[in-house]
């Protein structure tokens, strides 16, 4: 990720290398099949219109049409939210999978729902891995965006859906609490707060042209902050002019 400072605000953008993009696209046929199964699960879980706005006949037709519809991975709904993490105020964007029912005029995030897939939990080893790794990612993503509910579709090795579970985001930390080799929500929040503080104290050069690079080495568990120097701003000139008045 790259970060730049404008006034007293830090702006962080995701900056993927060609290798990162290739890796996210799937490193093998099996990986791509699993990725597709996640998109397919999402397409089967949602409608383009709230069910309450459809007649019985049209609702039935929409439900049938989903079964044979082509998965479109290029459509998404994004929300912008403001939250606090420790002493830090954060404005961020997040992709939201769907909403329960019609979108209310106020506090729509209270009705947001995240859709996920995972292996069928038919062994203790799979349960341990799911709770240690996947539930951590599920919780972190939904906690920061204020998404209250996560629906998990459990698939077998043939990518056939075998079970569905609704999980409340706030219940996930309690689900893993006290278990060996598990994570703690408080530790995660405190670490994120400390990391943001480190970035804030280290990014001293101000100006949209001057950027820093935040990188994480999974092999050594090291997070590095490197000054890149002057670069083309990732903030638009229109926004820069609006903030600076220049």
PDB file of C-alpha atoms in Angstrom:
ATOM      1  CA  UNK A   1       0.000   0.000   0.000  1.00  0.00           C
ATOM      2  CA  UNK A   2       1.078   3.579  -0.607  1.00  0.00           C
ATOM      3  CA  UNK A   3       0.455   6.463   1.769  1.00  0.00           C
ATOM      4  CA  UNK A   4       0.648  10.217   1.364  1.00  0.00           C
ATOM      5  CA  UNK A   5       0.007  13.129   3.733  1.00  0.00           C
ATOM      6  CA  UNK A   6      -2.151  16.124   2.948  1.00  0.00           C
ATOM      7  CA  UNK A   7      -2.684  18.522   5.820  1.00  0.00           C
ATOM      8  CA  UNK A   8      -3.192  16.458   8.967  1.00  0.00           C
ATOM      9  CA  UNK A   9      -4.771  13.539   7.104  1.00  0.00           C
ATOM     10  CA  UNK A  10      -3.041  10.427   5.809  1.00  0.00           C
ATOM     11  CA  UNK A  11      -4.361   8.819   2.622  1.00  0.00           C
ATOM     12  CA  UNK A  12      -3.685   5.150   1.978  1.00  0.00           C
ATOM     13  CA  UNK A  13      -4.283   3.347  -1.309  1.00  0.00           C
ATOM     14  CA  UNK A  14      -3.891  -0.274  -2.316  1.00  0.00           C
ATOM     15  CA  UNK A  15      -1.127  -0.518  -4.907  1.00  0.00           C
ATOM     16  CA  UNK A  16      -0.927  -4.005  -6.413  1.00  0.00           C
ATOM     17  CA  UNK A  17       2.012  -5.216  -8.463  1.00  0.00           C
ATOM     18  CA  UNK A  18       1.430  -7.355 -11.597  1.00  0.00           C
ATOM     19  CA  UNK A  19       2.495 -10.361  -9.509  1.00  0.00           C
ATOM     20  CA  UNK A  20      -0.113  -9.531  -6.854  1.00  0.00           C
ATOM     21  CA  UNK A  21      -2.850  -9.233  -9.485  1.00  0.00           C
ATOM     22  CA  UNK A  22      -1.837 -12.533 -11.057  1.00  0.00           C
ATOM     23  CA  UNK A  23      -1.829 -14.250  -7.660  1.00  0.00           C
ATOM     24  CA  UNK A  24      -5.296 -12.923  -6.838  1.00  0.00           C
ATOM     25  CA  UNK A  25      -6.574 -14.228 -10.167  1.00  0.00           C
ATOM     26  CA  UNK A  26      -5.754 -17.777  -9.109  1.00  0.00           C
ATOM     27  CA  UNK A  27      -2.522 -19.718  -9.222  1.00  0.00           C
ATOM     28  CA  UNK A  28      -4.047 -23.012 -10.354  1.00  0.00           C
ATOM     29  CA  UNK A  29      -7.195 -24.455 -11.903  1.00  0.00           C
ATOM     30  CA  UNK A  30      -8.286 -25.683  -8.469  1.00  0.00           C
ATOM     31  CA  UNK A  31      -7.783 -22.239  -6.956  1.00  0.00           C
ATOM     32  CA  UNK A  32      -9.750 -20.601  -9.762  1.00  0.00           C
ATOM     33  CA  UNK A  33     -12.548 -23.140  -9.305  1.00  0.00           C
ATOM     34  CA  UNK A  34     -12.752 -22.322  -5.600  1.00  0.00           C
ATOM     35  CA  UNK A  35     -12.814 -18.607  -6.383  1.00  0.00           C
ATOM     36  CA  UNK A  36     -15.605 -19.179  -8.887  1.00  0.00           C
ATOM     37  CA  UNK A  37     -17.601 -21.189  -6.345  1.00  0.00           C
ATOM     38  CA  UNK A  38     -17.530 -18.150  -4.032  1.00  0.00           C
ATOM     39  CA  UNK A  39     -18.841 -15.859  -6.755  1.00  0.00           C
ATOM     40  CA  UNK A  40     -21.452 -18.448  -7.685  1.00  0.00           C
ATOM     41  CA  UNK A  41     -22.624 -18.688  -4.086  1.00  0.00           C
ATOM     42  CA  UNK A  42     -23.026 -14.910  -3.983  1.00  0.00           C
ATOM     43  CA  UNK A  43     -25.043 -14.871  -7.213  1.00  0.00           C
ATOM     44  CA  UNK A  44     -27.420 -17.529  -5.844  1.00  0.00           C
ATOM     45  CA  UNK A  45     -27.934 -15.670  -2.560  1.00  0.00           C
ATOM     46  CA  UNK A  46     -28.985 -12.275  -3.899  1.00  0.00           C
ATOM     47  CA  UNK A  47     -31.624 -10.596  -6.044  1.00  0.00           C
ATOM     48  CA  UNK A  48     -31.402  -7.311  -7.885  1.00  0.00           C
ATOM     49  CA  UNK A  49     -34.605  -6.109  -6.226  1.00  0.00           C
ATOM     50  CA  UNK A  50     -36.026  -6.593  -2.706  1.00  0.00           C
ATOM     51  CA  UNK A  51     -38.362  -9.631  -2.643  1.00  0.00           C
ATOM     52  CA  UNK A  52     -41.092  -7.480  -1.060  1.00  0.00           C
ATOM     53  CA  UNK A  53     -41.243  -5.343  -4.221  1.00  0.00           C
ATOM     54  CA  UNK A  54     -41.841  -8.327  -6.514  1.00  0.00           C
ATOM     55  CA  UNK A  55     -45.085 -10.149  -7.238  1.00  0.00           C
ATOM     56  CA  UNK A  56     -45.255 -13.848  -6.377  1.00  0.00           C
ATOM     57  CA  UNK A  57     -44.909 -14.777 -10.050  1.00  0.00           C
ATOM     58  CA  UNK A  58     -41.978 -12.445 -10.713  1.00  0.00           C
ATOM     59  CA  UNK A  59     -40.209 -13.553  -7.539  1.00  0.00           C
ATOM     60  CA  UNK A  60     -40.504 -17.166  -8.637  1.00  0.00           C
ATOM     61  CA  UNK A  61     -39.138 -16.282 -12.072  1.00  0.00           C
ATOM     62  CA  UNK A  62     -36.193 -14.384 -10.561  1.00  0.00           C
ATOM     63  CA  UNK A  63     -35.340 -17.298  -8.271  1.00  0.00           C
ATOM     64  CA  UNK A  64     -35.405 -19.721 -11.197  1.00  0.00           C
ATOM     65  CA  UNK A  65     -33.326 -17.424 -13.390  1.00  0.00           C
ATOM     66  CA  UNK A  66     -30.493 -17.348 -10.830  1.00  0.00           C
ATOM     67  CA  UNK A  67     -29.856 -21.055 -11.279  1.00  0.00           C
ATOM     68  CA  UNK A  68     -28.718 -20.708 -14.889  1.00  0.00           C
ATOM     69  CA  UNK A  69     -27.448 -17.126 -14.838  1.00  0.00           C
ATOM     70  CA  UNK A  70     -23.842 -16.346 -15.796  1.00  0.00           C
ATOM     71  CA  UNK A  71     -21.745 -15.118 -12.885  1.00  0.00           C
ATOM     72  CA  UNK A  72     -20.662 -11.503 -13.348  1.00  0.00           C
ATOM     73  CA  UNK A  73     -17.585 -10.727 -11.228  1.00  0.00           C
ATOM     74  CA  UNK A  74     -17.380  -7.112 -12.414  1.00  0.00           C
ATOM     75  CA  UNK A  75     -20.366  -5.740 -10.494  1.00  0.00           C
ATOM     76  CA  UNK A  76     -20.095  -4.620  -6.889  1.00  0.00           C
ATOM     77  CA  UNK A  77     -21.695  -2.292  -4.381  1.00  0.00           C
ATOM     78  CA  UNK A  78     -19.391  -0.121  -2.310  1.00  0.00           C
ATOM     79  CA  UNK A  79     -20.079   1.903   0.782  1.00  0.00           C
ATOM     80  CA  UNK A  80     -18.086   4.679   2.433  1.00  0.00           C
ATOM     81  CA  UNK A  81     -18.066   4.681   6.212  1.00  0.00           C
ATOM     82  CA  UNK A  82     -16.473   6.530   9.095  1.00  0.00           C
ATOM     83  CA  UNK A  83     -15.306   4.772  12.233  1.00  0.00           C
ATOM     84  CA  UNK A  84     -12.775   5.022  15.054  1.00  0.00           C
ATOM     85  CA  UNK A  85      -9.998   2.640  15.967  1.00  0.00           C
ATOM     86  CA  UNK A  86      -8.408   3.631  19.252  1.00  0.00           C
ATOM     87  CA  UNK A  87      -7.503   7.310  18.913  1.00  0.00           C
ATOM     88  CA  UNK A  88      -7.665   7.236  15.121  1.00  0.00           C
ATOM     89  CA  UNK A  89     -10.556   8.437  12.991  1.00  0.00           C
ATOM     90  CA  UNK A  90     -10.901   6.423   9.770  1.00  0.00           C
ATOM     91  CA  UNK A  91     -12.847   7.052   6.580  1.00  0.00           C
ATOM     92  CA  UNK A  92     -12.775   4.054   4.284  1.00  0.00           C
ATOM     93  CA  UNK A  93     -14.592   2.275   1.493  1.00  0.00           C
ATOM     94  CA  UNK A  94     -15.718  -1.338   1.464  1.00  0.00           C
ATOM     95  CA  UNK A  95     -17.408  -3.688  -0.958  1.00  0.00           C
ATOM     96  CA  UNK A  96     -20.713  -4.945   0.450  1.00  0.00           C
ATOM     97  CA  UNK A  97     -22.190  -8.191  -0.844  1.00  0.00           C
ATOM     98  CA  UNK A  98     -25.860  -7.515  -0.099  1.00  0.00           C
ATOM     99  CA  UNK A  99     -28.433  -6.037   2.234  1.00  0.00           C
ATOM    100  CA  UNK A 100     -31.367  -7.691   3.995  1.00  0.00           C
ATOM    101  CA  UNK A 101     -34.579  -6.468   2.394  1.00  0.00           C
ATOM    102  CA  UNK A 102     -34.955  -2.897   1.229  1.00  0.00           C
ATOM    103  CA  UNK A 103     -32.241  -0.336   1.893  1.00  0.00           C
ATOM    104  CA  UNK A 104     -33.422   1.972   4.701  1.00  0.00           C
ATOM    105  CA  UNK A 105     -32.912   5.723   4.532  1.00  0.00           C
ATOM    106  CA  UNK A 106     -30.863   5.725   7.755  1.00  0.00           C
ATOM    107  CA  UNK A 107     -28.160   3.376   9.039  1.00  0.00           C
ATOM    108  CA  UNK A 108     -28.204   0.933   6.109  1.00  0.00           C
ATOM    109  CA  UNK A 109     -25.039  -0.720   7.473  1.00  0.00           C
ATOM    110  CA  UNK A 110     -27.159  -2.298  10.214  1.00  0.00           C
ATOM    111  CA  UNK A 111     -28.717  -4.463   7.498  1.00  0.00           C
ATOM    112  CA  UNK A 112     -25.579  -5.289   5.488  1.00  0.00           C
ATOM    113  CA  UNK A 113     -24.650  -8.928   5.013  1.00  0.00           C
ATOM    114  CA  UNK A 114     -21.357 -10.498   3.963  1.00  0.00           C
ATOM    115  CA  UNK A 115     -21.331 -13.749   1.972  1.00  0.00           C
ATOM    116  CA  UNK A 116     -18.468 -16.223   2.347  1.00  0.00           C
ATOM    117  CA  UNK A 117     -17.630 -19.823   1.449  1.00  0.00           C
ATOM    118  CA  UNK A 118     -15.507 -22.387   3.259  1.00  0.00           C
ATOM    119  CA  UNK A 119     -14.744 -26.103   3.317  1.00  0.00           C
ATOM    120  CA  UNK A 120     -17.198 -28.394   5.048  1.00  0.00           C
ATOM    121  CA  UNK A 121     -16.090 -28.642   8.689  1.00  0.00           C
ATOM    122  CA  UNK A 122     -16.027 -32.431   8.942  1.00  0.00           C
ATOM    123  CA  UNK A 123     -12.760 -32.853  10.863  1.00  0.00           C
ATOM    124  CA  UNK A 124     -11.278 -31.184  13.937  1.00  0.00           C
ATOM    125  CA  UNK A 125      -8.313 -30.020  11.840  1.00  0.00           C
ATOM    126  CA  UNK A 126     -10.643 -28.197   9.429  1.00  0.00           C
ATOM    127  CA  UNK A 127     -12.553 -26.660  12.327  1.00  0.00           C
ATOM    128  CA  UNK A 128      -9.333 -25.413  13.926  1.00  0.00           C
ATOM    129  CA  UNK A 129      -8.061 -23.899  10.653  1.00  0.00           C
ATOM    130  CA  UNK A 130     -11.438 -22.285   9.955  1.00  0.00           C
ATOM    131  CA  UNK A 131     -11.623 -20.667  13.378  1.00  0.00           C
ATOM    132  CA  UNK A 132      -7.970 -19.640  13.505  1.00  0.00           C
ATOM    133  CA  UNK A 133      -7.592 -18.178  10.006  1.00  0.00           C
ATOM    134  CA  UNK A 134     -10.874 -17.713   8.149  1.00  0.00           C
ATOM    135  CA  UNK A 135     -12.947 -16.467  11.059  1.00  0.00           C
ATOM    136  CA  UNK A 136     -10.228 -13.931  11.852  1.00  0.00           C
ATOM    137  CA  UNK A 137     -10.406 -12.520   8.305  1.00  0.00           C
ATOM    138  CA  UNK A 138     -14.209 -12.663   8.283  1.00  0.00           C
ATOM    139  CA  UNK A 139     -14.424 -10.819  11.610  1.00  0.00           C
ATOM    140  CA  UNK A 140     -11.812  -8.153  10.777  1.00  0.00           C
ATOM    141  CA  UNK A 141     -13.459  -7.276   7.453  1.00  0.00           C
ATOM    142  CA  UNK A 142     -17.001  -7.104   8.823  1.00  0.00           C
ATOM    143  CA  UNK A 143     -16.068  -5.501  12.159  1.00  0.00           C
ATOM    144  CA  UNK A 144     -14.330  -2.498  10.603  1.00  0.00           C
ATOM    145  CA  UNK A 145     -17.147  -1.889   8.095  1.00  0.00           C
ATOM    146  CA  UNK A 146     -19.926  -2.395  10.638  1.00  0.00           C
ATOM    147  CA  UNK A 147     -21.449  -5.375   8.822  1.00  0.00           C
ATOM    148  CA  UNK A 148     -23.455  -7.275  11.470  1.00  0.00           C
ATOM    149  CA  UNK A 149     -24.043 -10.632   9.769  1.00  0.00           C
ATOM    150  CA  UNK A 150     -21.938 -13.083   7.775  1.00  0.00           C
ATOM    151  CA  UNK A 151     -23.526 -15.945   5.848  1.00  0.00           C
ATOM    152  CA  UNK A 152     -21.124 -18.834   5.260  1.00  0.00           C
ATOM    153  CA  UNK A 153     -21.759 -21.501   2.638  1.00  0.00           C
ATOM    154  CA  UNK A 154     -19.910 -24.737   3.345  1.00  0.00           C
ATOM    155  CA  UNK A 155     -18.845 -26.661   0.221  1.00  0.00           C
ATOM    156  CA  UNK A 156     -17.325 -30.096  -0.243  1.00  0.00           C
ATOM    157  CA  UNK A 157     -14.278 -31.001  -2.373  1.00  0.00           C
ATOM    158  CA  UNK A 158     -16.500 -31.015  -5.490  1.00  0.00           C
ATOM    159  CA  UNK A 159     -17.663 -27.434  -4.765  1.00  0.00           C
ATOM    160  CA  UNK A 160     -21.166 -28.654  -3.923  1.00  0.00           C
ATOM    161  CA  UNK A 161     -22.930 -26.604  -1.252  1.00  0.00           C
ATOM    162  CA  UNK A 162     -23.651 -28.768   1.784  1.00  0.00           C
ATOM    163  CA  UNK A 163     -24.633 -26.329   4.550  1.00  0.00           C
ATOM    164  CA  UNK A 164     -25.282 -22.658   5.311  1.00  0.00           C
ATOM    165  CA  UNK A 165     -24.638 -20.831   8.577  1.00  0.00           C
ATOM    166  CA  UNK A 166     -25.449 -17.277   9.645  1.00  0.00           C
ATOM    167  CA  UNK A 167     -22.818 -15.864  12.011  1.00  0.00           C
ATOM    168  CA  UNK A 168     -23.142 -12.597  13.889  1.00  0.00           C
ATOM    169  CA  UNK A 169     -19.929 -10.602  13.612  1.00  0.00           C
ATOM    170  CA  UNK A 170     -19.995  -9.664  17.295  1.00  0.00           C
ATOM    171  CA  UNK A 171     -20.195 -13.347  18.298  1.00  0.00           C
ATOM    172  CA  UNK A 172     -17.042 -14.465  16.456  1.00  0.00           C
ATOM    173  CA  UNK A 173     -14.496 -13.413  19.140  1.00  0.00           C
ATOM    174  CA  UNK A 174     -16.485 -15.388  21.745  1.00  0.00           C
ATOM    175  CA  UNK A 175     -16.484 -18.432  19.481  1.00  0.00           C
ATOM    176  CA  UNK A 176     -12.687 -18.684  19.558  1.00  0.00           C
ATOM    177  CA  UNK A 177     -12.046 -17.280  23.051  1.00  0.00           C
ATOM    178  CA  UNK A 178     -10.053 -19.574  25.302  1.00  0.00           C
ATOM    179  CA  UNK A 179      -9.226 -22.101  22.606  1.00  0.00           C
ATOM    180  CA  UNK A 180      -5.563 -23.054  22.094  1.00  0.00           C
ATOM    181  CA  UNK A 181      -3.568 -21.229  19.391  1.00  0.00           C
ATOM    182  CA  UNK A 182      -6.449 -18.854  18.639  1.00  0.00           C
ATOM    183  CA  UNK A 183      -6.560 -15.097  18.253  1.00  0.00           C
ATOM    184  CA  UNK A 184      -7.959 -12.324  20.416  1.00  0.00           C
ATOM    185  CA  UNK A 185     -10.091  -9.468  19.118  1.00  0.00           C
ATOM    186  CA  UNK A 186      -8.599  -7.084  21.687  1.00  0.00           C
ATOM    187  CA  UNK A 187      -5.057  -7.959  20.633  1.00  0.00           C
ATOM    188  CA  UNK A 188      -5.986  -7.365  16.976  1.00  0.00           C
ATOM    189  CA  UNK A 189      -7.588  -4.000  17.705  1.00  0.00           C
ATOM    190  CA  UNK A 190      -4.689  -2.856  19.877  1.00  0.00           C
ATOM    191  CA  UNK A 191      -2.165  -3.942  17.240  1.00  0.00           C
ATOM    192  CA  UNK A 192      -4.045  -2.077  14.496  1.00  0.00           C
ATOM    193  CA  UNK A 193      -4.183   1.017  16.716  1.00  0.00           C
ATOM    194  CA  UNK A 194      -0.428   0.822  17.348  1.00  0.00           C
ATOM    195  CA  UNK A 195       0.296   0.261  13.647  1.00  0.00           C
ATOM    196  CA  UNK A 196      -1.739   3.307  12.647  1.00  0.00           C
ATOM    197  CA  UNK A 197       0.101   5.317  15.283  1.00  0.00           C
ATOM    198  CA  UNK A 198       3.463   4.151  13.929  1.00  0.00           C
ATOM    199  CA  UNK A 199       2.461   5.112  10.374  1.00  0.00           C
ATOM    200  CA  UNK A 200       1.139   8.492  11.518  1.00  0.00           C
ATOM    201  CA  UNK A 201       4.347   9.305  13.397  1.00  0.00           C
ATOM    202  CA  UNK A 202       6.603   8.081  10.572  1.00  0.00           C
ATOM    203  CA  UNK A 203       4.927   9.822   7.626  1.00  0.00           C
ATOM    204  CA  UNK A 204       6.315  13.317   8.096  1.00  0.00           C
ATOM    205  CA  UNK A 205       6.755  14.720   4.570  1.00  0.00           C
ATOM    206  CA  UNK A 206       3.625  16.542   3.516  1.00  0.00           C
ATOM    207  CA  UNK A 207       2.339  16.898  -0.029  1.00  0.00           C
ATOM    208  CA  UNK A 208       0.429  14.673  -2.468  1.00  0.00           C
ATOM    209  CA  UNK A 209       3.552  14.088  -4.581  1.00  0.00           C
ATOM    210  CA  UNK A 210       5.570  12.575  -1.727  1.00  0.00           C
ATOM    211  CA  UNK A 211       4.663   8.976  -0.970  1.00  0.00           C
ATOM    212  CA  UNK A 212       5.622   6.164   1.363  1.00  0.00           C
ATOM    213  CA  UNK A 213       5.269   2.429   0.853  1.00  0.00           C
ATOM    214  CA  UNK A 214       3.778   0.081   3.461  1.00  0.00           C
ATOM    215  CA  UNK A 215       4.763  -3.545   2.891  1.00  0.00           C
ATOM    216  CA  UNK A 216       4.369  -6.768   4.818  1.00  0.00           C
ATOM    217  CA  UNK A 217       6.738  -9.716   4.611  1.00  0.00           C
ATOM    218  CA  UNK A 218       4.722 -12.788   5.582  1.00  0.00           C
ATOM    219  CA  UNK A 219       7.875 -14.876   5.877  1.00  0.00           C
ATOM    220  CA  UNK A 220       9.351 -12.744   8.648  1.00  0.00           C
ATOM    221  CA  UNK A 221       6.166 -11.095   9.987  1.00  0.00           C
ATOM    222  CA  UNK A 222       7.762  -7.693   9.413  1.00  0.00           C
ATOM    223  CA  UNK A 223       5.897  -4.535   8.363  1.00  0.00           C
ATOM    224  CA  UNK A 224       8.083  -1.962   6.652  1.00  0.00           C
ATOM    225  CA  UNK A 225       7.495   1.707   5.894  1.00  0.00           C
ATOM    226  CA  UNK A 226       9.733   3.043   3.126  1.00  0.00           C
ATOM    227  CA  UNK A 227       9.927   6.585   1.769  1.00  0.00           C
ATOM    228  CA  UNK A 228       9.439   6.468  -2.015  1.00  0.00           C
ATOM    229  CA  UNK A 229       9.977  10.162  -2.574  1.00  0.00           C
ATOM    230  CA  UNK A 230       8.201  12.267  -5.210  1.00  0.00           C
ATOM    231  CA  UNK A 231       5.759  10.308  -7.389  1.00  0.00           C
ATOM    232  CA  UNK A 232       2.624  10.960  -9.393  1.00  0.00           C
ATOM    233  CA  UNK A 233      -0.155  11.628  -6.829  1.00  0.00           C
ATOM    234  CA  UNK A 234      -2.855   8.992  -6.507  1.00  0.00           C
ATOM    235  CA  UNK A 235      -5.231  11.696  -5.251  1.00  0.00           C
ATOM    236  CA  UNK A 236      -7.054  13.507  -8.045  1.00  0.00           C
ATOM    237  CA  UNK A 237      -6.140  17.110  -8.764  1.00  0.00           C
ATOM    238  CA  UNK A 238      -9.774  18.081  -8.232  1.00  0.00           C
ATOM    239  CA  UNK A 239      -9.693  16.683  -4.698  1.00  0.00           C
ATOM    240  CA  UNK A 240      -6.290  18.222  -3.921  1.00  0.00           C
ATOM    241  CA  UNK A 241      -7.562  21.641  -5.028  1.00  0.00           C
ATOM    242  CA  UNK A 242     -10.705  21.259  -2.959  1.00  0.00           C
ATOM    243  CA  UNK A 243      -8.724  20.439   0.205  1.00  0.00           C
ATOM    244  CA  UNK A 244      -5.886  22.933  -0.249  1.00  0.00           C
ATOM    245  CA  UNK A 245      -7.794  25.702  -2.002  1.00  0.00           C
ATOM    246  CA  UNK A 246      -5.080  25.849  -4.679  1.00  0.00           C
TER     247      UNK A 246
END
